[in-house]
């Protein structure tokens, strides 16, 4: 989070994808050189409910995670987000909740390698 708030570009600056009013709030909660263990709700506005509010937050620049924010930058994922937020969505559109559950079930069938077949990735950003 610190990089996104204070050093997003070489030489400093904040992520321009963050809503300006949210940026002030984030910087107050996460001051530069502050406590890195401060916890933030990922889904502002419905922290304790599983719903599509996180998608609206992403659209409006209130994404806490940079990876969530980047979903809005891509034309394909942006269109998917829009499909869940449309005015007629509750009646005619796709269900974010049902689609999310289906995707988690599919991921559960991927199968992780364990024991001698698997290994621990030491650098999370690198493919092994």
CSV table of C-alpha atoms in Angstrom, one decimal:
chain,number,residue,atom,x,y,z
A,1,UNK,CA,0.0,0.0,0.0
A,2,UNK,CA,2.8,2.4,0.8
A,3,UNK,CA,4.2,2.2,-2.7
A,4,UNK,CA,0.8,3.0,-4.2
A,5,UNK,CA,0.3,6.0,-1.9
A,6,UNK,CA,3.8,7.5,-1.9
A,7,UNK,CA,6.1,6.1,-4.5
A,8,UNK,CA,3.9,4.8,-7.4
A,9,UNK,CA,6.1,6.5,-10.0
A,10,UNK,CA,9.9,6.8,-10.0
A,11,UNK,CA,10.6,9.8,-7.9
A,12,UNK,CA,7.3,9.6,-5.9
A,13,UNK,CA,3.7,10.3,-6.3
A,14,UNK,CA,0.4,8.5,-5.8
A,15,UNK,CA,-1.4,6.0,-8.0
A,16,UNK,CA,-3.7,8.2,-10.2
A,17,UNK,CA,-6.3,5.5,-10.2
A,18,UNK,CA,-7.2,6.3,-6.5
A,19,UNK,CA,-10.1,8.6,-6.0
A,20,UNK,CA,-8.7,11.9,-4.6
A,21,UNK,CA,-11.0,11.8,-1.6
A,22,UNK,CA,-10.1,8.2,-0.9
A,23,UNK,CA,-6.4,9.1,-1.3
A,24,UNK,CA,-6.7,11.6,1.6
A,25,UNK,CA,-8.4,8.9,3.7
A,26,UNK,CA,-5.8,6.3,2.9
A,27,UNK,CA,-2.8,8.6,3.6
A,28,UNK,CA,-4.3,9.5,7.0
A,29,UNK,CA,-4.8,5.8,7.8
A,30,UNK,CA,-1.4,4.7,6.3
A,31,UNK,CA,1.1,7.6,6.8
A,32,UNK,CA,4.5,7.3,5.1
A,33,UNK,CA,6.8,5.3,7.4
A,34,UNK,CA,3.8,4.4,9.6
A,35,UNK,CA,2.7,1.1,11.0
A,36,UNK,CA,2.7,-1.5,8.2
A,37,UNK,CA,0.4,-3.7,10.2
A,38,UNK,CA,-2.6,-1.4,9.9
A,39,UNK,CA,-5.6,-3.2,8.4
A,40,UNK,CA,-7.9,-1.8,5.9
A,41,UNK,CA,-11.2,-3.2,4.7
A,42,UNK,CA,-10.9,-4.4,1.1
A,43,UNK,CA,-14.6,-3.8,0.3
A,44,UNK,CA,-15.4,-0.3,1.5
A,45,UNK,CA,-19.1,0.1,2.3
A,46,UNK,CA,-20.0,-3.5,2.7
A,47,UNK,CA,-17.0,-4.9,4.7
A,48,UNK,CA,-19.0,-7.8,6.2
A,49,UNK,CA,-21.2,-8.7,3.3
A,50,UNK,CA,-20.3,-10.7,0.2
A,51,UNK,CA,-21.7,-8.6,-2.7
A,52,UNK,CA,-20.8,-6.8,-5.8
A,53,UNK,CA,-20.1,-3.5,-4.0
A,54,UNK,CA,-16.4,-4.2,-4.5
A,55,UNK,CA,-16.9,-3.8,-8.2
A,56,UNK,CA,-18.5,-0.4,-7.8
A,57,UNK,CA,-15.6,0.6,-5.6
A,58,UNK,CA,-13.2,-0.5,-8.3
A,59,UNK,CA,-15.1,1.6,-10.9
A,60,UNK,CA,-15.2,4.6,-8.6
A,61,UNK,CA,-11.5,4.6,-7.6
A,62,UNK,CA,-12.0,3.1,-4.2
A,63,UNK,CA,-10.0,-0.1,-4.7
A,64,UNK,CA,-7.7,-0.8,-1.8
A,65,UNK,CA,-5.5,-3.3,-3.7
A,66,UNK,CA,-3.6,-2.2,-6.8
A,67,UNK,CA,-4.5,-5.5,-8.5
A,68,UNK,CA,-8.2,-4.7,-8.0
A,69,UNK,CA,-7.7,-1.2,-9.4
A,70,UNK,CA,-6.0,-2.5,-12.5
A,71,UNK,CA,-9.1,-4.6,-13.4
A,72,UNK,CA,-10.7,-1.3,-14.4
A,73,UNK,CA,-7.8,-0.4,-16.7
A,74,UNK,CA,-8.3,-3.3,-19.1
A,75,UNK,CA,-11.1,-3.0,-21.7
A,76,UNK,CA,-12.2,-6.7,-21.3
A,77,UNK,CA,-12.3,-6.8,-17.5
A,78,UNK,CA,-13.9,-3.3,-17.4
A,79,UNK,CA,-16.7,-4.7,-19.6
A,80,UNK,CA,-17.2,-7.6,-17.3
A,81,UNK,CA,-17.4,-5.3,-14.3
A,82,UNK,CA,-19.9,-3.2,-16.1
A,83,UNK,CA,-22.0,-6.3,-16.9
A,84,UNK,CA,-22.5,-6.9,-13.2
A,85,UNK,CA,-23.3,-3.3,-12.4
A,86,UNK,CA,-25.9,-2.5,-15.2
A,87,UNK,CA,-29.3,-1.1,-14.3
A,88,UNK,CA,-31.1,-4.2,-15.4
A,89,UNK,CA,-28.6,-6.5,-13.9
A,90,UNK,CA,-30.6,-7.7,-10.9
A,91,UNK,CA,-33.3,-9.0,-13.3
A,92,UNK,CA,-31.6,-9.8,-16.6
A,93,UNK,CA,-27.8,-9.6,-16.0
A,94,UNK,CA,-25.3,-12.1,-14.7
A,95,UNK,CA,-25.0,-12.7,-10.9
A,96,UNK,CA,-21.6,-11.7,-9.5
A,97,UNK,CA,-22.2,-13.8,-6.4
A,98,UNK,CA,-23.1,-17.0,-8.4
A,99,UNK,CA,-20.3,-16.5,-10.9
A,100,UNK,CA,-17.8,-16.0,-8.1
A,101,UNK,CA,-18.9,-19.2,-6.4
A,102,UNK,CA,-18.6,-21.1,-9.7
A,103,UNK,CA,-15.1,-19.8,-10.3
A,104,UNK,CA,-14.0,-20.8,-6.8
A,105,UNK,CA,-15.3,-24.3,-7.3
A,106,UNK,CA,-13.5,-24.5,-10.6
A,107,UNK,CA,-10.2,-23.3,-8.9
A,108,UNK,CA,-10.7,-26.1,-6.3
A,109,UNK,CA,-10.4,-28.6,-9.1
A,110,UNK,CA,-7.1,-27.3,-10.4
A,111,UNK,CA,-5.1,-29.5,-8.0
A,112,UNK,CA,-2.0,-28.3,-6.2
A,113,UNK,CA,1.2,-30.3,-6.4
A,114,UNK,CA,2.2,-31.6,-3.0
A,115,UNK,CA,5.0,-33.6,-1.4
A,116,UNK,CA,7.9,-34.3,-3.7
A,117,UNK,CA,6.0,-33.1,-6.8
A,118,UNK,CA,5.4,-29.6,-5.4
A,119,UNK,CA,7.6,-26.8,-4.2
A,120,UNK,CA,7.4,-23.5,-2.5
A,121,UNK,CA,7.7,-20.5,-4.7
A,122,UNK,CA,10.4,-18.2,-3.2
A,123,UNK,CA,9.6,-15.2,-5.4
A,124,UNK,CA,5.8,-14.8,-5.7
A,125,UNK,CA,6.0,-12.5,-8.7
A,126,UNK,CA,8.1,-15.1,-10.7
A,127,UNK,CA,6.9,-18.2,-12.5
A,128,UNK,CA,8.5,-21.4,-11.4
